Short mmCIF file of C-alpha atoms in Angstrom, two decimals:
data_model
loop_
_atom_site.label_atom_id
_atom_site.label_comp_id
_atom_site.label_asym_id
_atom_site.label_seq_id
_atom_site.Cartn_x
_atom_site.Cartn_y
_atom_site.Cartn_z
CA MET A 21 -106.06 133.69 -73.75
CA THR A 22 -107.49 136.21 -76.50
CA SER A 23 -110.21 135.45 -78.97
CA SER A 24 -111.02 136.68 -82.49
CA ALA A 25 -114.98 136.46 -81.27
CA GLU A 26 -114.44 138.76 -78.41
CA ALA A 27 -116.33 141.77 -79.80
CA ALA A 28 -114.37 145.26 -79.49
CA PRO A 29 -116.36 148.32 -78.05
CA GLY A 30 -118.27 149.64 -80.60
CA ALA A 31 -118.01 146.55 -82.55
CA PRO A 32 -121.30 145.53 -84.65
CA VAL A 33 -123.64 143.39 -82.49
CA ARG A 34 -123.23 139.70 -83.66
CA ARG A 35 -126.29 137.56 -84.33
CA GLY A 36 -127.69 135.29 -81.87
CA ARG A 37 -127.02 135.40 -77.87
CA PRO A 38 -124.67 137.90 -76.87
CA GLY A 39 -121.12 136.56 -77.22
CA TYR A 40 -122.34 133.12 -77.85
CA ASP A 41 -123.10 132.75 -82.08
CA ARG A 42 -122.48 129.54 -83.59
CA ASP A 43 -119.21 130.64 -84.61
CA ARG A 44 -117.96 131.31 -80.95
CA VAL A 45 -119.49 128.13 -79.78
CA LEU A 46 -117.56 125.82 -82.30
CA GLU A 47 -114.29 127.92 -81.34
CA VAL A 48 -114.52 127.31 -77.69
CA ALA A 49 -115.57 123.43 -78.50
CA VAL A 50 -112.49 122.76 -80.64
CA GLN A 51 -110.29 124.10 -77.99
CA LEU A 52 -111.76 122.04 -75.28
CA PHE A 53 -111.45 119.19 -77.51
CA ASN A 54 -108.02 119.82 -78.41
CA GLU A 55 -107.34 120.30 -74.68
CA GLN A 56 -108.90 117.24 -73.37
CA GLY A 57 -109.75 115.00 -76.52
CA TYR A 58 -112.95 114.73 -78.10
CA ASP A 59 -113.96 111.41 -76.42
CA ALA A 60 -113.11 112.72 -72.98
CA THR A 61 -115.49 116.00 -73.49
CA SER A 62 -119.04 115.83 -72.70
CA VAL A 63 -121.92 118.09 -73.53
CA ALA A 64 -121.89 119.26 -69.90
CA ASP A 65 -117.78 120.28 -70.16
CA LEU A 66 -118.83 122.16 -73.00
CA ALA A 67 -121.83 124.09 -71.39
CA GLN A 68 -119.83 124.70 -68.44
CA ARG A 69 -116.60 126.01 -70.30
CA LEU A 70 -119.29 128.48 -72.29
CA GLY A 71 -121.06 129.22 -69.24
CA LEU A 72 -124.39 128.25 -71.01
CA THR A 73 -127.04 125.41 -69.96
CA LYS A 74 -127.02 122.30 -72.44
CA SER A 75 -130.35 123.48 -73.85
CA ALA A 76 -128.95 126.91 -74.59
CA LEU A 77 -125.96 124.85 -76.31
CA TYR A 78 -128.54 122.63 -78.11
CA HIS A 79 -129.95 125.76 -79.89
CA HIS A 80 -126.59 126.37 -81.52
CA PHE A 81 -125.59 122.48 -82.35
CA ALA A 82 -128.01 119.41 -82.32
CA SER A 83 -124.98 117.10 -80.73
CA LYS A 84 -121.31 116.88 -79.81
CA GLU A 85 -120.98 115.11 -82.88
CA GLU A 86 -122.36 117.81 -85.05
CA LEU A 87 -119.69 120.23 -83.47
CA LEU A 88 -117.04 117.61 -84.36
CA SER A 89 -118.39 117.36 -87.86
CA VAL A 90 -118.49 121.02 -88.72
CA ALA A 91 -114.73 121.49 -87.35
CA LEU A 92 -113.44 118.98 -89.30
CA ASP A 93 -115.29 120.07 -92.56
CA GLN A 94 -113.84 123.40 -91.69
CA ALA A 95 -110.34 122.07 -91.88
CA LEU A 96 -110.59 119.56 -94.62
CA GLY A 97 -112.61 122.17 -96.80
CA GLY A 98 -109.82 124.75 -96.48
CA LEU A 99 -107.28 121.82 -97.85
CA GLU A 100 -109.42 120.72 -100.52
CA ALA A 101 -109.95 124.48 -101.65
CA VAL A 102 -106.22 124.52 -102.05
CA LEU A 103 -106.33 121.93 -104.57
CA ALA A 104 -109.30 123.39 -106.42
CA GLU A 105 -107.50 126.44 -106.84
CA PRO A 106 -106.44 127.42 -110.44
CA ALA A 107 -102.62 127.60 -109.34
CA ALA A 108 -103.11 124.01 -108.03
CA GLN A 109 -104.85 123.09 -111.50
CA ARG A 110 -102.81 124.39 -114.16
CA GLY A 111 -99.08 124.85 -115.02
CA ALA A 112 -96.02 122.73 -114.40
CA ALA A 113 -96.71 120.09 -111.77
CA LEU A 114 -93.82 121.44 -109.72
CA ASP A 115 -95.33 124.92 -109.80
CA ARG A 116 -98.81 123.44 -108.60
CA LEU A 117 -97.06 121.40 -106.02
CA ARG A 118 -95.18 124.55 -104.82
CA HIS A 119 -98.61 126.38 -104.50
CA VAL A 120 -100.04 123.16 -102.67
CA ILE A 121 -97.59 122.99 -100.20
CA ARG A 122 -97.30 126.97 -99.40
CA SER A 123 -101.04 127.20 -99.34
CA ALA A 124 -101.84 124.23 -97.13
CA THR A 125 -99.14 125.55 -94.79
CA ASP A 126 -101.46 128.90 -94.58
CA VAL A 127 -104.46 126.89 -94.07
CA LEU A 128 -102.61 125.28 -90.94
CA VAL A 129 -101.58 128.67 -89.86
CA SER A 130 -104.87 130.25 -90.10
CA GLN A 131 -106.66 127.58 -89.02
CA LEU A 132 -104.79 125.97 -86.50
CA PRO A 133 -107.18 124.59 -83.97
CA SER A 134 -109.51 122.88 -86.36
CA VAL A 135 -106.40 121.31 -88.38
CA THR A 136 -105.01 120.25 -84.57
CA LEU A 137 -108.45 118.52 -84.57
CA LEU A 138 -108.29 116.72 -87.71
CA LEU A 139 -104.78 115.42 -87.21
CA ARG A 140 -106.08 113.66 -84.00
CA VAL A 141 -108.91 111.88 -85.41
CA ARG A 142 -108.52 108.06 -85.16
CA GLY A 143 -111.72 106.87 -86.78
CA ASN A 144 -113.67 106.05 -83.77
CA SER A 145 -117.17 107.26 -85.20
CA PRO A 146 -118.58 107.38 -88.82
CA VAL A 147 -117.78 111.09 -88.71
CA GLU A 148 -114.01 110.51 -87.90
CA GLN A 149 -114.06 107.64 -90.53
CA SER A 150 -115.58 110.09 -93.38
CA ALA A 151 -112.60 112.70 -92.33
CA LEU A 152 -109.93 110.15 -92.42
CA GLU A 153 -111.32 109.29 -95.66
CA ARG A 154 -111.16 112.67 -97.17
CA ARG A 155 -107.35 113.03 -95.63
CA ARG A 156 -106.65 109.95 -97.59
CA LEU A 157 -108.15 111.41 -100.95
CA PHE A 158 -106.24 114.58 -100.29
CA ASP A 159 -102.86 112.74 -100.15
CA GLN A 160 -103.63 110.52 -102.93
CA ARG A 161 -104.17 113.94 -104.81
CA VAL A 162 -100.69 115.21 -103.58
CA THR A 163 -98.81 111.88 -104.42
CA ARG A 164 -100.18 112.07 -108.08
CA LEU A 165 -98.77 115.57 -108.27
CA VAL A 166 -95.45 114.58 -107.12
CA ALA A 167 -95.45 111.82 -109.32
CA GLU A 168 -96.45 114.17 -112.55
CA ALA A 169 -93.54 116.41 -111.42
CA GLN A 170 -91.52 113.16 -111.34
CA ARG A 171 -92.38 112.40 -114.92
CA GLU A 172 -91.87 116.14 -116.20
CA GLY A 173 -88.23 115.88 -114.78
CA ASP A 174 -88.68 118.74 -112.02
CA VAL A 175 -88.74 116.25 -108.94
CA ARG A 176 -86.15 113.50 -108.50
CA SER A 177 -87.05 110.22 -109.36
CA ASP A 178 -84.95 108.34 -106.87
CA VAL A 179 -87.80 108.99 -104.14
CA ASP A 180 -91.16 107.23 -103.74
CA ALA A 181 -94.06 109.71 -104.44
CA ALA A 182 -96.42 108.25 -102.07
CA VAL A 183 -93.73 108.46 -99.11
CA VAL A 184 -92.38 111.59 -100.19
CA SER A 185 -96.02 113.14 -100.21
CA ARG A 186 -96.48 111.69 -96.64
CA LEU A 187 -93.03 113.23 -95.59
CA ILE A 188 -94.02 116.67 -96.71
CA PHE A 189 -97.37 116.87 -95.22
CA GLY A 190 -96.04 115.04 -91.90
CA MET A 191 -93.74 118.14 -91.84
CA ILE A 192 -96.32 120.43 -92.45
CA ASN A 193 -98.59 118.90 -89.89
CA SER A 194 -96.08 118.65 -87.21
CA VAL A 195 -96.24 122.33 -86.76
CA VAL A 196 -99.60 122.10 -84.83
CA GLU A 197 -97.24 120.61 -82.04
CA TRP A 198 -95.30 123.79 -81.37
CA TYR A 199 -96.70 126.62 -83.73
CA ARG A 200 -98.47 129.60 -82.09
CA PRO A 201 -99.91 132.64 -83.49
CA GLY A 202 -98.07 135.63 -82.29
CA GLY A 203 -95.14 133.75 -81.16
CA PRO A 204 -91.76 134.00 -82.11
CA VAL A 205 -91.78 132.40 -85.24
CA ASP A 206 -94.14 134.11 -88.08
CA GLY A 207 -96.32 132.59 -90.49
CA ASP A 208 -94.17 134.00 -93.54
CA ARG A 209 -90.98 132.40 -91.99
CA LEU A 210 -92.79 129.01 -91.55
CA GLY A 211 -94.18 129.07 -94.87
CA HIS A 212 -90.65 129.95 -96.24
CA ASP A 213 -88.76 127.46 -94.34
CA ILE A 214 -91.13 124.55 -95.14
CA LEU A 215 -91.29 125.36 -98.87
CA THR A 216 -87.48 125.54 -98.88
CA VAL A 217 -86.72 122.19 -97.21
CA ALA A 218 -89.44 120.45 -99.07
CA LEU A 219 -88.32 121.55 -102.57
CA ASP A 220 -84.56 122.45 -102.03
CA GLY A 221 -83.53 120.92 -99.08
CA LEU A 222 -81.35 122.00 -96.25
CA ARG A 223 -77.90 121.70 -98.37
CA THR A 224 -76.46 124.56 -100.11
CA GLY A 225 -75.87 123.94 -103.90
CA GLY A 226 -77.44 120.97 -104.82
CA ASP A 227 -76.53 117.19 -104.55
CA ALA A 228 -74.67 116.86 -107.84
CA LEU A 229 -72.25 119.77 -106.66
CA THR A 230 -69.09 119.64 -104.45
CA ARG A 231 -68.42 122.83 -102.51
CA ALA A 232 -65.64 123.96 -105.03
CA ASP A 233 -68.24 123.30 -107.80
CA ARG A 234 -70.26 126.13 -106.21
CA ARG A 235 -67.86 128.80 -106.86
CA PRO A 236 -69.26 131.37 -109.39
CA SER A 237 -67.71 130.57 -112.84
CA ALA A 238 -65.87 133.11 -114.85
CA PRO A 239 -68.22 134.42 -117.39
CA MET B 27 -100.52 90.20 -84.26
CA THR B 28 -97.05 88.70 -83.93
CA SER B 29 -94.38 89.54 -81.35
CA SER B 30 -90.98 89.17 -81.11
CA ALA B 31 -91.42 87.95 -77.62
CA GLU B 32 -93.18 84.92 -78.70
CA ALA B 33 -90.61 82.10 -78.32
CA ALA B 34 -89.93 79.74 -81.38
CA PRO B 35 -90.05 76.36 -80.57
CA GLY B 36 -86.64 75.13 -79.35
CA ALA B 37 -85.87 78.79 -78.41
CA PRO B 38 -83.95 79.27 -75.18
CA VAL B 39 -86.18 79.30 -71.72
CA ARG B 40 -86.38 83.04 -71.00
CA ARG B 41 -86.11 84.00 -67.45
CA GLY B 42 -88.99 85.14 -65.14
CA ARG B 43 -92.44 83.60 -65.60
CA PRO B 44 -92.96 81.66 -68.86
CA GLY B 45 -93.76 84.20 -71.76
CA TYR B 46 -93.98 87.00 -69.20
CA ASP B 47 -90.46 88.35 -68.53
CA ARG B 48 -89.99 92.13 -67.94
CA ASP B 49 -89.53 92.96 -71.45
CA ARG B 50 -92.52 91.20 -72.45
CA VAL B 51 -94.52 92.93 -69.94
CA LEU B 52 -93.29 96.46 -71.15
CA GLU B 53 -93.85 95.70 -74.63
CA VAL B 54 -97.56 95.08 -73.74
CA ALA B 55 -97.96 97.91 -71.53
CA VAL B 56 -96.59 100.31 -74.37
CA GLN B 57 -98.86 98.72 -76.88
CA LEU B 58 -101.79 99.35 -74.68
CA PHE B 59 -100.69 102.81 -73.89
CA ASN B 60 -100.65 103.46 -77.60
CA GLU B 61 -103.92 102.16 -78.23
CA GLN B 62 -105.89 103.42 -75.49
CA GLY B 63 -103.85 106.51 -74.09
CA TYR B 64 -101.64 106.27 -70.93
CA ASP B 65 -104.08 108.07 -69.03
CA ALA B 66 -107.11 106.05 -69.72
CA THR B 67 -105.23 102.65 -69.02
CA SER B 68 -105.51 101.14 -65.44
CA VAL B 69 -103.22 98.70 -63.94
CA ALA B 70 -106.17 96.53 -64.09
CA ASP B 71 -106.56 96.89 -67.97
CA LEU B 72 -102.91 95.98 -68.40
CA ALA B 73 -103.02 92.67 -65.87
CA GLN B 74 -105.73 91.81 -67.86
CA ARG B 75 -104.41 92.03 -71.22
CA LEU B 76 -101.61 90.12 -70.19
CA GLY B 77 -103.66 87.38 -68.53
CA LEU B 78 -101.82 88.11 -64.98
CA THR B 79 -103.08 89.05 -61.55
CA LYS B 80 -102.17 92.32 -60.77
CA SER B 81 -99.91 91.21 -57.92
CA ALA B 82 -97.82 89.23 -60.63
CA LEU B 83 -97.68 92.31 -62.84
CA TYR B 84 -96.39 94.49 -59.76
CA HIS B 85 -93.53 91.59 -59.59
CA HIS B 86 -92.12 93.18 -62.50
CA PHE B 87 -92.89 97.07 -62.20
CA ALA B 88 -93.86 98.52 -59.16
CA SER B 89 -96.20 101.22 -60.89
CA LYS B 90 -97.71 102.01 -64.21
CA GLU B 91 -95.56 105.16 -63.88
CA GLU B 92 -92.46 102.87 -63.81
CA LEU B 93 -93.62 100.90 -67.17
CA LEU B 94 -94.22 104.59 -68.60
CA SER B 95 -90.79 106.00 -67.25
CA VAL B 96 -88.95 102.89 -68.52
CA ALA B 97 -90.53 103.14 -71.95
CA LEU B 98 -89.71 106.76 -72.43
CA ASP B 99 -86.15 106.02 -71.11
CA GLN B 100 -85.72 103.48 -74.03
CA ALA B 101 -87.04 105.83 -76.93
CA LEU B 102 -84.91 108.81 -75.38
CA GLY B 103 -81.95 106.70 -74.88
CA GLY B 104 -81.84 105.59 -78.30
CA LEU B 105 -82.10 108.94 -79.79
CA GLU B 106 -79.61 110.49 -77.17
CA ALA B 107 -77.13 107.42 -78.21
CA VAL B 108 -77.02 108.79 -81.84
CA LEU B 109 -75.98 112.18 -81.01
CA ALA B 110 -72.96 110.36 -78.77
CA GLU B 111 -71.86 108.38 -81.57
CA PRO B 112 -68.40 109.26 -83.08
CA ALA B 113 -70.12 110.04 -86.49
CA ALA B 114 -72.30 112.76 -84.72
CA GLN B 115 -69.19 113.87 -82.70
CA ARG B 116 -66.51 114.43 -85.49
CA GLY B 117 -66.14 115.82 -89.02
CA ALA B 118 -67.98 118.49 -90.86
CA ALA B 119 -71.27 119.79 -89.16
CA LEU B 120 -73.19 118.54 -92.25
CA ASP B 121 -71.95 115.10 -92.15
CA ARG B 122 -72.75 114.73 -88.39
CA LEU B 123 -76.31 116.03 -89.18
CA ARG B 124 -76.78 113.51 -92.17
CA HIS B 125 -75.90 110.95 -89.45
CA VAL B 126 -78.12 112.02 -86.96
CA ILE B 127 -81.21 112.07 -89.15
CA ARG B 128 -80.43 108.78 -90.83
CA SER B 129 -80.02 107.22 -87.45
CA ALA B 130 -82.79 108.76 -85.68
CA THR B 131 -85.02 107.29 -88.53
CA ASP B 132 -83.42 103.93 -87.50
CA VAL B 133 -84.05 104.36 -84.06
CA LEU B 134 -87.74 105.41 -84.84
CA VAL B 135 -88.29 102.31 -87.27
CA SER B 136 -86.77 99.79 -84.55
CA GLN B 137 -88.54 101.20 -81.42
CA LEU B 138 -91.69 102.02 -83.05
CA PRO B 139 -93.87 101.65 -80.24
CA SER B 140 -91.93 103.61 -77.50
CA VAL B 141 -90.97 106.30 -79.68
CA THR B 142 -94.83 106.91 -80.44
CA LEU B 143 -95.49 106.73 -76.89
CA LEU B 144 -93.02 109.41 -76.41
CA LEU B 145 -94.25 111.54 -79.27
CA ARG B 146 -97.82 111.44 -77.29
CA VAL B 147 -96.40 112.91 -73.99
CA ARG B 148 -98.03 116.10 -73.05
CA GLY B 149 -96.24 116.52 -69.45
CA ASN B 150 -99.13 115.59 -67.42
CA SER B 151 -96.55 114.13 -64.80
CA PRO B 152 -93.04 114.52 -63.36
CA VAL B 153 -92.06 111.62 -65.65
CA GLU B 154 -93.93 112.94 -68.81
CA GLN B 155 -92.29 116.45 -67.76
CA SER B 156 -88.76 114.88 -67.74
CA ALA B 157 -89.11 113.21 -71.15
CA LEU B 158 -90.31 116.70 -72.66
CA GLU B 159 -87.24 118.32 -70.94
CA ARG B 160 -85.07 115.58 -72.41
CA ARG B 161 -86.53 116.07 -76.01
CA ARG B 162 -86.13 119.79 -75.81
CA LEU B 163 -82.42 119.43 -75.02
CA PHE B 164 -82.18 116.74 -78.08
CA ASP B 165 -83.93 119.44 -80.33
CA GLN B 166 -81.19 121.88 -78.92
CA ARG B 167 -78.73 119.97 -79.99
CA VAL B 168 -79.71 119.43 -83.48
CA THR B 169 -80.71 123.11 -83.92
CA ARG B 170 -76.77 123.80 -82.77
CA LEU B 171 -75.67 121.34 -85.41
CA VAL B 172 -77.71 122.93 -88.45
CA ALA B 173 -76.06 126.43 -87.35
CA GLU B 174 -72.73 125.00 -87.23
CA ALA B 175 -73.33 123.60 -90.71
CA GLN B 176 -74.75 126.94 -91.75
CA ARG B 177 -71.57 128.77 -90.71
CA GLU B 178 -69.23 126.20 -92.41
CA GLY B 179 -71.38 127.15 -95.67
CA ASP B 180 -72.92 123.79 -96.30
CA VAL B 181 -76.46 124.36 -94.98
CA ARG B 182 -78.26 127.26 -96.65
CA SER B 183 -78.37 130.61 -94.62
CA ASP B 184 -81.83 131.83 -95.76
CA VAL B 185 -83.84 129.38 -93.11
CA ASP B 186 -83.82 129.27 -89.42
CA ALA B 187 -81.99 126.72 -87.79
CA ALA B 188 -84.37 126.19 -85.06
CA VAL B 189 -87.38 126.12 -87.53
CA VAL B 190 -85.94 123.77 -89.99
CA SER B 191 -84.54 121.43 -87.12
CA ARG B 192 -88.23 121.30 -85.68
CA LEU B 193 -89.53 120.67 -89.25
CA ILE B 194 -86.93 118.00 -90.26
CA PHE B 195 -87.96 116.14 -86.60
CA GLY B 196 -91.53 116.57 -87.34
CA MET B 197 -91.13 114.91 -90.61
CA ILE B 198 -89.11 111.96 -89.11
CA ASN B 199 -91.55 111.81 -86.29
CA SER B 200 -94.63 112.03 -88.42
CA VAL B 201 -93.80 108.45 -89.74
CA VAL B 202 -95.13 107.06 -86.55
CA GLU B 203 -98.61 107.75 -87.97
CA TRP B 204 -98.40 105.65 -91.08
CA TYR B 205 -95.17 103.31 -90.86
CA ARG B 206 -95.57 99.58 -90.09
CA PRO B 207 -92.69 97.20 -90.00
CA GLY B 208 -93.32 94.60 -92.50
CA GLY B 209 -95.80 97.11 -94.64
CA PRO B 210 -95.39 98.02 -98.09
CA VAL B 211 -92.50 100.77 -97.34
CA ASP B 212 -89.20 99.38 -95.90
CA GLY B 213 -87.13 101.09 -93.46
CA ASP B 214 -84.29 101.55 -96.08
CA ARG B 215 -86.55 103.15 -98.44
CA LEU B 216 -87.87 105.55 -95.60
CA GLY B 217 -84.25 106.49 -94.49
CA HIS B 218 -83.26 107.33 -97.70
CA ASP B 219 -86.48 109.53 -98.64
CA ILE B 220 -86.14 111.31 -95.28
CA LEU B 221 -82.49 112.01 -95.79
CA THR B 222 -83.13 113.15 -99.68
CA VAL B 223 -85.86 115.44 -98.84
CA ALA B 224 -84.07 116.77 -95.80
CA LEU B 225 -80.83 117.75 -97.45
CA ASP B 226 -81.33 117.90 -101.05
CA GLY B 227 -85.50 118.50 -101.40
CA LEU B 228 -87.58 117.07 -104.10
CA ARG B 229 -86.49 119.37 -106.80
CA THR B 230 -83.91 118.00 -109.17
CA GLY B 231 -80.82 120.17 -109.95
CA GLY B 232 -80.67 122.51 -106.93
CA ASP B 233 -82.21 125.92 -106.63
CA ALA B 234 -79.54 128.31 -108.22
CA LEU B 235 -79.95 125.89 -111.65
CA THR B 236 -82.32 126.15 -114.17
CA ARG B 237 -83.31 122.88 -116.17
CA ALA B 238 -81.08 124.10 -119.07
CA ASP B 239 -78.15 124.50 -116.38
CA ARG B 240 -78.23 120.83 -115.49
CA ARG B 241 -77.50 119.51 -119.09
CA PRO B 242 -74.07 117.87 -118.72
CA SER B 243 -71.42 120.11 -119.93
CA ALA B 244 -68.92 119.07 -122.47
CA PRO B 245 -65.60 117.73 -120.78
#
């Protein structure tokens, strides 16, 4: 397994202990949490994986819970930042929704491990409960955006805004189960196909049209 | 928590020990596996939850693994049966795909606990590996159906059949995270909205049309 934190020869020296700065500790911790579950991972497991003593590990993070908290904040912060971008704030609701779907997919692809961890959180501690609450607020804001696009006439009115928001994000989130960076499917293909299914569906043409209707009409 | 296995007064006597036939043991086991994880659940946990001795439990199932195997077979059998139905075998590929999406959603709703268990399987044992292999075969058959509908011109050709098959089933499967029978969203609403997003997308009209194009034309 390669890692972005493995410095190339001649790369600038990173702060902290060689090869074990705070980012690298976090990266390895998230990987281990995803492999064997957060609850099942002890600080001793982490120290062993890192080849550090427990006290060297505590030099970087006060507790296992702090590692979880920082990782979840990274994933949630990335998603919340999408909603704060100008393209998600101004313009037709459908255009803002398009931006949110596409950018949330990019966050998932670029922060796959921390988003994977976020999606497995079940609320077993105050840190996890707070993450779930932030997810709920995110979902509510997406639902409001879908409802606004329905009022503007650009999203069909025969679907429930809350249900389809969950479905679209369920589709995006499901990608953590199989997408691997450097694998056969690249991030652009994924972003395109998610946006296409979400907004236009698989069918050619549009639901009001039969196949015959789709023939180009004479000018 | 209510259960379909709680006999109403005057209901026919069920076979086996009162209140603990094989189906009821399986139902409680799947519930417990979903709550605390299959690996983390012992036969003693199960016996305690059921209020049975371990030997009474072994009267119904030879092992914890047999319980897992029967539950996964229930979920997979339900999904595989969908593909074997005449409506999934004959006719235009798009119509067959529509049937598969709608019926797979129905299987998920009607067998929520065993499908939830299936979706959490990670391949930690031969039973789990066999379930993952059956899921892969199911996915491949759906992918072939999407590709066939693309060749027939009814599904857009600018998406990857394997990617969108995973996305559609990712969307369907994500429902286990929030759908609850008897909750505010009913199964029909869910089936309708999944099919609508998957085939037609959220946008009104269809991608080739502008809003002006969607005005009803004069006869």
